[in-house]
mmCIF file of C-alpha atoms in Angstrom:
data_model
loop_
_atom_site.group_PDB
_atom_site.id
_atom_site.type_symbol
_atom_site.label_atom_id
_atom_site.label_comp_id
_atom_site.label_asym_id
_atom_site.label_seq_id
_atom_site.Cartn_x
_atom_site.Cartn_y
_atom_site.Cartn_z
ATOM 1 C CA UNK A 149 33.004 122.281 25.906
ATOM 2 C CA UNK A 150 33.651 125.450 23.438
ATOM 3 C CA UNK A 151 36.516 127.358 24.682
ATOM 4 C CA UNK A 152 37.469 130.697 22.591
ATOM 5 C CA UNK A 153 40.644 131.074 21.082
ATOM 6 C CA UNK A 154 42.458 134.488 19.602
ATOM 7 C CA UNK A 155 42.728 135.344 16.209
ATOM 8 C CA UNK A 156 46.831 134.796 16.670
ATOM 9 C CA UNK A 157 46.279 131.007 17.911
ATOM 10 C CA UNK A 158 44.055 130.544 14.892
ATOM 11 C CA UNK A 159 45.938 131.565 13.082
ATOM 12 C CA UNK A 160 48.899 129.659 14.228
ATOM 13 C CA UNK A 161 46.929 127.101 13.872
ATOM 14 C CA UNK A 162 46.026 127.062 10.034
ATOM 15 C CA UNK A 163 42.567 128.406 10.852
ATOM 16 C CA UNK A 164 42.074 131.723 9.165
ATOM 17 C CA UNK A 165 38.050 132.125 9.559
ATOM 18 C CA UNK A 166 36.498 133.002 13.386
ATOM 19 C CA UNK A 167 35.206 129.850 14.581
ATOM 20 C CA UNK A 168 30.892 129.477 14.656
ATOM 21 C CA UNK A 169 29.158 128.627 17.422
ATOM 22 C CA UNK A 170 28.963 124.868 16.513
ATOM 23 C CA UNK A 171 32.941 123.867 16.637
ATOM 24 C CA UNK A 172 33.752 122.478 19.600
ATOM 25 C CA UNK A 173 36.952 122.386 21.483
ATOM 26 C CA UNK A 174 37.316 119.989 24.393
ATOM 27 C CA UNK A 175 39.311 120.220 27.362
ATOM 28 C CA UNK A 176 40.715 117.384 29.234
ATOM 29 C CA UNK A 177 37.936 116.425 31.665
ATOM 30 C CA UNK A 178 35.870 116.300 28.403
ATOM 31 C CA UNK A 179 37.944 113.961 27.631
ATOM 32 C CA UNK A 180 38.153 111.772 30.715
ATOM 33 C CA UNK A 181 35.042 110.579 29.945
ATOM 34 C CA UNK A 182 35.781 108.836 27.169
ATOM 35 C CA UNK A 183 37.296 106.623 29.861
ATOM 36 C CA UNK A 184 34.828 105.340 32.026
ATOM 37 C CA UNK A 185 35.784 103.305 35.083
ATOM 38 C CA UNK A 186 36.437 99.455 34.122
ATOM 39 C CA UNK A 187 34.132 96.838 35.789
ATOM 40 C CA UNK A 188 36.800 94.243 37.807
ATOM 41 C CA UNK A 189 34.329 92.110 36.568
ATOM 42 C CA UNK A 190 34.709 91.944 32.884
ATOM 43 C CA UNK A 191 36.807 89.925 30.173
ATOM 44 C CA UNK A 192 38.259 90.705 26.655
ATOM 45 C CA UNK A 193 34.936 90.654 24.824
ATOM 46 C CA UNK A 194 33.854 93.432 27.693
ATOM 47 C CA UNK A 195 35.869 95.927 25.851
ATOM 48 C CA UNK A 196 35.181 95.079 22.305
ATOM 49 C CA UNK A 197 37.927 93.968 19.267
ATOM 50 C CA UNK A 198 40.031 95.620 16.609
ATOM 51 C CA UNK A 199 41.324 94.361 13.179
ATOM 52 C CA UNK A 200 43.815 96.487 11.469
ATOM 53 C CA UNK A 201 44.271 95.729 8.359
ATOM 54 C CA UNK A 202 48.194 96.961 7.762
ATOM 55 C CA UNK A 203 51.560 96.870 6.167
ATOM 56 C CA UNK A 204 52.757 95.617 2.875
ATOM 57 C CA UNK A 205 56.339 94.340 1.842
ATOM 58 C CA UNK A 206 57.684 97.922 1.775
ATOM 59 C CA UNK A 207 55.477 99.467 4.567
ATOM 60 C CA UNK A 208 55.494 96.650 7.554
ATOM 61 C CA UNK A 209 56.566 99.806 10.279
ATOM 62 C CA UNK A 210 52.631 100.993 9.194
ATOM 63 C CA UNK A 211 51.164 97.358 10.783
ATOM 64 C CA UNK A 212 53.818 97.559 13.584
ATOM 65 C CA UNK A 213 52.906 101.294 14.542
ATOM 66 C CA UNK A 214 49.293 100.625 13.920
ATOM 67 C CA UNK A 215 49.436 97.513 16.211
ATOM 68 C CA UNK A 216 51.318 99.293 19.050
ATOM 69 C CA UNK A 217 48.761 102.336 18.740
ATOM 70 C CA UNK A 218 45.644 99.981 19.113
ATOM 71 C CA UNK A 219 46.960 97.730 22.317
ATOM 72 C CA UNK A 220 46.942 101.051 24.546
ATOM 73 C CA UNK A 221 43.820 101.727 23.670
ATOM 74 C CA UNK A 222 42.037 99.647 25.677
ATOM 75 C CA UNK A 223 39.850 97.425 23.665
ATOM 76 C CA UNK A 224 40.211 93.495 24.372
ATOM 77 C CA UNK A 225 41.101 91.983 21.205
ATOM 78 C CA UNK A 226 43.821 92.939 18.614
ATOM 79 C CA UNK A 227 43.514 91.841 15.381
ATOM 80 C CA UNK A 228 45.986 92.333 12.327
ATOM 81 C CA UNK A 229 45.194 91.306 9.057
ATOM 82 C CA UNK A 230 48.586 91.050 6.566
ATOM 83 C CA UNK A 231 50.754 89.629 4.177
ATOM 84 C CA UNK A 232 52.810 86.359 5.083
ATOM 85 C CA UNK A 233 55.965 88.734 5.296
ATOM 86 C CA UNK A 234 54.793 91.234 7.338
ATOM 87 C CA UNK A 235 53.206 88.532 9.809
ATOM 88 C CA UNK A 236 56.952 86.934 9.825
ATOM 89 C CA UNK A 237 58.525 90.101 10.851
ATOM 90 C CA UNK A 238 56.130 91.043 13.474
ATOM 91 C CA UNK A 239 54.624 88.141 15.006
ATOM 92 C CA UNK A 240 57.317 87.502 17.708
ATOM 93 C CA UNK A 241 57.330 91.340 18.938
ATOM 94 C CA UNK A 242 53.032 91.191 19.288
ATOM 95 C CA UNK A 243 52.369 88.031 21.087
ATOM 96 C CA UNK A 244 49.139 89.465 22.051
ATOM 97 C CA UNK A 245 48.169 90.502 18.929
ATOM 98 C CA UNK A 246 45.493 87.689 16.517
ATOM 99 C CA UNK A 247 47.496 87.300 13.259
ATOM 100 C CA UNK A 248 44.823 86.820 10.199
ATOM 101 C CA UNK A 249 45.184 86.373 6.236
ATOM 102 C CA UNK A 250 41.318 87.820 5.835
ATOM 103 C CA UNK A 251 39.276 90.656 7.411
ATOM 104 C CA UNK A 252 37.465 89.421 10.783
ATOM 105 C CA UNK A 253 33.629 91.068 9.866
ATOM 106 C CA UNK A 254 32.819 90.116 13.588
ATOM 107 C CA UNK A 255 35.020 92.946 14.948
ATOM 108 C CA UNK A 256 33.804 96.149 16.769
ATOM 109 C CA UNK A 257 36.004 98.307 14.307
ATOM 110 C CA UNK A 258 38.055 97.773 11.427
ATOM 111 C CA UNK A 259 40.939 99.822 9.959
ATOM 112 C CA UNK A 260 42.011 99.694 6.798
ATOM 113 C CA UNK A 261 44.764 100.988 4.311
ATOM 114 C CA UNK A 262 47.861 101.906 6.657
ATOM 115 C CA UNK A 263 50.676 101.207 4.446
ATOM 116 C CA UNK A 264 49.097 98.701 2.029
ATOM 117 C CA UNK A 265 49.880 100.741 -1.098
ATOM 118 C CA UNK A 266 46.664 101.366 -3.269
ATOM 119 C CA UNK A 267 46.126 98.875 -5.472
ATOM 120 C CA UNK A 268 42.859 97.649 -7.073
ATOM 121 C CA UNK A 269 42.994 94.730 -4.653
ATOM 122 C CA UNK A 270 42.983 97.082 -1.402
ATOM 123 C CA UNK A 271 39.799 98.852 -3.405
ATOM 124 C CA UNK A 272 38.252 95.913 -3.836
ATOM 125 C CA UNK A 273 38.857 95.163 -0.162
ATOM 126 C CA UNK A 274 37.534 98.412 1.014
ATOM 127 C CA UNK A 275 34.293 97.766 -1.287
ATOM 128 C CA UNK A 276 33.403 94.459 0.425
ATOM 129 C CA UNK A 277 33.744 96.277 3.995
ATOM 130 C CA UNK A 278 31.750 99.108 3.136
ATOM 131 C CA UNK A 279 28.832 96.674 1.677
ATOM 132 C CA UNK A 280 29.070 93.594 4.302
ATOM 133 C CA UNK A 281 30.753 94.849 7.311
ATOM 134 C CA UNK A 282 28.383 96.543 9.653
ATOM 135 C CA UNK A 283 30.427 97.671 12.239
ATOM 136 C CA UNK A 284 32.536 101.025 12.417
ATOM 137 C CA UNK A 285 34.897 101.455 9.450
ATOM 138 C CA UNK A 286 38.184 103.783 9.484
ATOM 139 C CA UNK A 287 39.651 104.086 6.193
ATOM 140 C CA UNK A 288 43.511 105.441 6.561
ATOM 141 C CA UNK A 289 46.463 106.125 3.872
ATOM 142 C CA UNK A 290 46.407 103.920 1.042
ATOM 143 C CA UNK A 291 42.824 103.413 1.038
ATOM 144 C CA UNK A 292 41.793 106.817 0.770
ATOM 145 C CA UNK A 293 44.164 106.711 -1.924
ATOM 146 C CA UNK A 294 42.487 103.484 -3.379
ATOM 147 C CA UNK A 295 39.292 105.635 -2.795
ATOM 148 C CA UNK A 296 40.556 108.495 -5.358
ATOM 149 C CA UNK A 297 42.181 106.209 -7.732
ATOM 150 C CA UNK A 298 39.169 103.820 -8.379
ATOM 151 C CA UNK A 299 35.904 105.903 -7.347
ATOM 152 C CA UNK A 300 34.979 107.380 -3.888
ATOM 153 C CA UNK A 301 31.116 106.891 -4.444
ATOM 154 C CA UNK A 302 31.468 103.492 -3.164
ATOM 155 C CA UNK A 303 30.932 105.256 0.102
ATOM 156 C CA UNK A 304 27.538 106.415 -0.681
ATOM 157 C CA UNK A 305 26.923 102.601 -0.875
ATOM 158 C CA UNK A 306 28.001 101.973 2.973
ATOM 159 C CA UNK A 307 26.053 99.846 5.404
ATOM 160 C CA UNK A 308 28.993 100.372 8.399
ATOM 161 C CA UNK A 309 29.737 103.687 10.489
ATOM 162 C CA UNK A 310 32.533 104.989 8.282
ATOM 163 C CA UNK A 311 35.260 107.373 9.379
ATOM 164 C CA UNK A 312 37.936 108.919 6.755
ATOM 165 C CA UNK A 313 41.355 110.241 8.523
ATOM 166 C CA UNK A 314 42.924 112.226 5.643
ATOM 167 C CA UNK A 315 46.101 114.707 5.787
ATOM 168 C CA UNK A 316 45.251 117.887 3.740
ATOM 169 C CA UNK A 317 47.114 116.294 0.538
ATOM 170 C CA UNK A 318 45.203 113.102 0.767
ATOM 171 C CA UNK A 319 41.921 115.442 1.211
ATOM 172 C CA UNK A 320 43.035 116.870 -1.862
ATOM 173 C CA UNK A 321 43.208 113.670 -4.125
ATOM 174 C CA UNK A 322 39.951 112.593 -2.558
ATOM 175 C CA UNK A 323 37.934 116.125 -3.488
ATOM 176 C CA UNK A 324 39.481 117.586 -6.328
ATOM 177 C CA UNK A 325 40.546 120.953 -4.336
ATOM 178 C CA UNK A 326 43.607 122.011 -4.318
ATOM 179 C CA UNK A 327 45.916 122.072 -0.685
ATOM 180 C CA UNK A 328 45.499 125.833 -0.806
ATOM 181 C CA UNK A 329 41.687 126.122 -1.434
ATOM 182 C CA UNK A 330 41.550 123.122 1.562
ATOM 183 C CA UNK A 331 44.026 124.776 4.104
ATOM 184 C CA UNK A 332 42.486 128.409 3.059
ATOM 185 C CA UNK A 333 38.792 126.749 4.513
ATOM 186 C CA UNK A 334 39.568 123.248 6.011
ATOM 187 C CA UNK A 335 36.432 123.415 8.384
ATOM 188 C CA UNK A 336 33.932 124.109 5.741
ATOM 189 C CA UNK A 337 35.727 121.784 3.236
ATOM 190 C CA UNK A 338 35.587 119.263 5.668
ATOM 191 C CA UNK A 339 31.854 119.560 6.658
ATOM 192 C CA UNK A 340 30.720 119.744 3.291
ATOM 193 C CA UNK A 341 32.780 116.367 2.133
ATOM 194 C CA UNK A 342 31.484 114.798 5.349
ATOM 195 C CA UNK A 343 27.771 115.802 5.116
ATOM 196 C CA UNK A 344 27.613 114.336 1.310
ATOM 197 C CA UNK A 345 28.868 111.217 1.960
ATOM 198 C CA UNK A 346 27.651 110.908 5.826
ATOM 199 C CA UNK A 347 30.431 109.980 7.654
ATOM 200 C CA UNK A 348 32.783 110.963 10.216
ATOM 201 C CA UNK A 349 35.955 112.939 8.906
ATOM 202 C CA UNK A 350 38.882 113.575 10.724
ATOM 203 C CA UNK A 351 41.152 116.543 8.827
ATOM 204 C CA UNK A 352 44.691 116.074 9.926
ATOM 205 C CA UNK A 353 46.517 119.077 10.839
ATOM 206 C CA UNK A 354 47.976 121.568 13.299
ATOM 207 C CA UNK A 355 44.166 122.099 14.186
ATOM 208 C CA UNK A 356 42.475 118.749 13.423
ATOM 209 C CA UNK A 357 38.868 119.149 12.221
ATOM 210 C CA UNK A 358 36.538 116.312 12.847
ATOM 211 C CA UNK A 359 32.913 116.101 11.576
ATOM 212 C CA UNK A 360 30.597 113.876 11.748
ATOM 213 C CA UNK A 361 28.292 114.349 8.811
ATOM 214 C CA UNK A 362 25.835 111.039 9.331
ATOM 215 C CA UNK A 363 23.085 112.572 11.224
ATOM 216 C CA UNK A 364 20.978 115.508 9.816
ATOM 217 C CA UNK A 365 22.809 118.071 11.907
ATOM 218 C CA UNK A 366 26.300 117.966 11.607
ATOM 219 C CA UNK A 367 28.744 118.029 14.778
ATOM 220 C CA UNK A 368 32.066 119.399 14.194
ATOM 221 C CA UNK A 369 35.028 119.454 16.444
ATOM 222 C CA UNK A 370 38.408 120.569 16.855
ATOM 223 C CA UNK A 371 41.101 119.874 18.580
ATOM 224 C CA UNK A 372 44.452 121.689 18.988
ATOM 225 C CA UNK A 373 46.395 118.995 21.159
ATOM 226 C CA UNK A 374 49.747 118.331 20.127
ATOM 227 C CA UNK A 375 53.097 119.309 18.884
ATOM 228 C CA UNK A 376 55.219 119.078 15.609
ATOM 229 C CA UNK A 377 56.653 115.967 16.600
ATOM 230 C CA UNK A 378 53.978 114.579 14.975
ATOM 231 C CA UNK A 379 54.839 116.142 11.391
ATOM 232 C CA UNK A 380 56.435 112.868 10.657
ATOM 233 C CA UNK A 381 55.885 109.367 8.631
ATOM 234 C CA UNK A 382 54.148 107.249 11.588
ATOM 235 C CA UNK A 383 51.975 109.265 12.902
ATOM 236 C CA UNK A 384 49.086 108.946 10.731
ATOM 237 C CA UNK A 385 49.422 105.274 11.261
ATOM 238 C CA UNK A 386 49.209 105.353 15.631
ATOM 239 C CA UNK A 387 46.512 107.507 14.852
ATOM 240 C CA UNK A 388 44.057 105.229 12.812
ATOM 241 C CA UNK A 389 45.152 102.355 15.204
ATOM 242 C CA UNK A 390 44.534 104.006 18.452
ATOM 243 C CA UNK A 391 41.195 105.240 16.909
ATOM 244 C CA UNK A 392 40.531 101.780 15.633
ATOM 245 C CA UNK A 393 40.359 100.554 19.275
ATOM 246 C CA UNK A 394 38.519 103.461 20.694
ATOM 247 C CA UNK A 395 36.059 102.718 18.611
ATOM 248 C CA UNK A 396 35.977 99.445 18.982
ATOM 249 C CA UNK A 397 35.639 99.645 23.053
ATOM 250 C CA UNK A 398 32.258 101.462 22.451
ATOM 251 C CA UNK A 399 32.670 105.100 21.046
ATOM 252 C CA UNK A 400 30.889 106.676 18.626
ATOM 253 C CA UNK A 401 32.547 108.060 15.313
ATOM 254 C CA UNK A 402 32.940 111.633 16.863
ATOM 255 C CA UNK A 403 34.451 110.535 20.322
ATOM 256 C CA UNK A 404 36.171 108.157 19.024
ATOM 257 C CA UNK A 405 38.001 110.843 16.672
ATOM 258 C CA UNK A 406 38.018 113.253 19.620
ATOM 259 C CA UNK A 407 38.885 110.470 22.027
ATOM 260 C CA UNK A 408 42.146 109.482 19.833
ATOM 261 C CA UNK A 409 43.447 112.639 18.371
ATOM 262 C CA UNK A 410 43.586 114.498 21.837
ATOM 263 C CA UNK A 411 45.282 111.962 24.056
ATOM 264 C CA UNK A 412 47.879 110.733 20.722
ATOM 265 C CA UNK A 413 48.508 115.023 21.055
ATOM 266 C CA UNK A 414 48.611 114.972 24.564
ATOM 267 C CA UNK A 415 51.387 112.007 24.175
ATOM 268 C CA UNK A 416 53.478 113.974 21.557
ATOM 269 C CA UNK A 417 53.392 117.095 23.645
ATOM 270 C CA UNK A 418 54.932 114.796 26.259
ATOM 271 C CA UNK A 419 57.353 113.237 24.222
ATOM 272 C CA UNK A 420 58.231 116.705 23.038
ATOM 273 C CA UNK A 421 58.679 118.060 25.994
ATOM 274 C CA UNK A 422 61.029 114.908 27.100
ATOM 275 C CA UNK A 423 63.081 114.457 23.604
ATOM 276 C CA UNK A 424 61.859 118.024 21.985
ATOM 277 C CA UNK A 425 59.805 118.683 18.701
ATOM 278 C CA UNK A 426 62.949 117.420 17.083
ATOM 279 C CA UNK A 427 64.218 114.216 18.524
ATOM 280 C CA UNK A 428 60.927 112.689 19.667
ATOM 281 C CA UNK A 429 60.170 109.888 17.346
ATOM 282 C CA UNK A 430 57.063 107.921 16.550
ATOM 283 C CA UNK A 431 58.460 105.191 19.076
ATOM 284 C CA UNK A 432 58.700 107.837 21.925
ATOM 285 C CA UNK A 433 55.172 109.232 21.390
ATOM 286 C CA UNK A 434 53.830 105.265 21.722
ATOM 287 C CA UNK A 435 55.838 104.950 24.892
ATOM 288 C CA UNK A 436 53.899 108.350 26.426
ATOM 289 C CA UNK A 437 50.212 107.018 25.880
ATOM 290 C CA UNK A 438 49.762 105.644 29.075
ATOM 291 C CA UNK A 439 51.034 109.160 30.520
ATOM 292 C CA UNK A 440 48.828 110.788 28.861
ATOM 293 C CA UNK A 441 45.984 108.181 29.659
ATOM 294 C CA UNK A 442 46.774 108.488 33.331
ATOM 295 C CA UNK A 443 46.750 112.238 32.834
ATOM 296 C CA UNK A 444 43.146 112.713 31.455
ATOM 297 C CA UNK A 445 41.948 110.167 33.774
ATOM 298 C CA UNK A 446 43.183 111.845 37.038
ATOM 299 C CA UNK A 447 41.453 115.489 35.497
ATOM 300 C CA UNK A 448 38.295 113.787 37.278
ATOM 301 C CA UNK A 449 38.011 112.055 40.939
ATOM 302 C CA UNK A 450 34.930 110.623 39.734
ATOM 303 C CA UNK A 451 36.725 108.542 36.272
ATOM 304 C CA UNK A 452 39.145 106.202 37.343
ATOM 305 C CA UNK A 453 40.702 103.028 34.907
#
């Protein structure tokens, strides 16, 4: 659903061009459907599986926030692929979660690069996805850093659904623009990146610009949910898992984005509102999914979960 917004929210938003006819801005019984009733009769595989691939020695919080992120989603399965030391630290606080020491190419979606530092292994690792993996790829952090450290035209080699969930500095290692020229024109940046390489991009930001640049026309979206509580380490990391598992329960690269950036911004604004834009940690903002689940679901009598 388009909904028109003022030149001052714009601009308060980062967005300093009138929006075209083709953004889209979806309201929350748009969004309800992204969560169709559950059939009683159904099991894990019903709702499809996620493997995050997460964490390092220094960075085991990225797995940990990824993990928590991708069980509310709603997907059956959660998969984390890790080092030994990160699987130590974490196995006894995710009981439900499959512990792996290799990539499961049988999963729904896979996301890759939260907190894995990016090394030429983690390229290498991203390579092999994009070439034998045929499911939906979301490449996070550390692998979009891999990506503009050792060659992004790997992704022009892809035989997955592949969606890239940059911030605006990451954007800017991956093109060559500068922050400014990105932030001056992030929905046109973003479109263009996305159409060359077909895949899904999701621009992090006050205003979040998605596009999905695999099918001749491209589909852009926006969404404007959330608060500055998420202008934090963490964040980035609930995101890509939350979106892993969205994806992996059966939505396509755009409503998957859509899906996972507006309820994660519903759940800050409700954390905010709780703890404030100050306080409100990346813990606090997990612990107000389900809220903000139960929220968009109860926008329409006829969606229920």
């Amino acid at each position: 659903m388009k909904r028109n917004l003022s030149p001052k929210q714009l601009e308060e938003l980062g967005i300093s061009r009138p929006l075209d006819d083709n953004v889209k801005i979806y309201c929350p019984r748009d969004i309800a459907e992204f969560y169709p009733v559950r059939p009683r009769n159904s099991h894990k595989g019903t709702f499809g599986s996620a493997n995050i691939i997460a964490g390092s020695d220094s960075y085991a919080g990225a797995a940990a926030l990824s993990v928590s992120a991708a069980l509310k989603s709603g997907c059956g399965y959660v998969k984390l692929t890790t080092a030994p030391e990160v699987k130590n630290a974490l196995v006894a606080h995710y009981p439900q979660t499959i512990f792996l020491r290799t990539p499961d190419l049988t999963s729904n979606a896979i996301a890759v690069g939260m907190g894995c530092v990016a090394t030429k292994e983690l390229y290498e690792t991203v390579k092999n996805l994009l070439e034998n993996y045929n499911g939906t790829l979301i490449i996070d952090a550390d692998g979009l850093n891999a990506l503009s450290k050792f060659g992004k035209d790997i992704l022009k080699q892809k035989n997955c659904k592949v969606i890239l969930t940059p911030h605006a500095k990451e954007f800017s290692r991956l093109t060559g623009l500068t922050v400014e020229q990105i932030t001056a024109s992030p929905i046109e940046t973003a479109r263009d990146f996305a159409s060359e390489y077909k895949v899904a991009l999701l621009l992090k930001g006050a205003a979040t610009v998605i596009c999905d640049g695999s099918q001749k026309e491209i589909k852009t979206a926006l969404n404007v949910r959330g608060s500055s509580a998420l202008a934090r380490a963490g964040s980035g990391d609930m995101l890509s898992g939350y979106l892993c598992g969205s994806s992996a329960r059966g939505l396509n690269p755009l409503d998957a984005c859509v899906c996972a950036t507006y309820t994660m911004g519903l759940a800050a604004e409700l954390a905010s509102k709780q703890k404030t834009d100050y306080c409100a940690t990346a813990e606090d903002i997990l612990k107000k999914i389900h809220l903000a689940v139960k929220r968009l679901t109860t926008q329409n009598p006829s969606v229920r979960i």
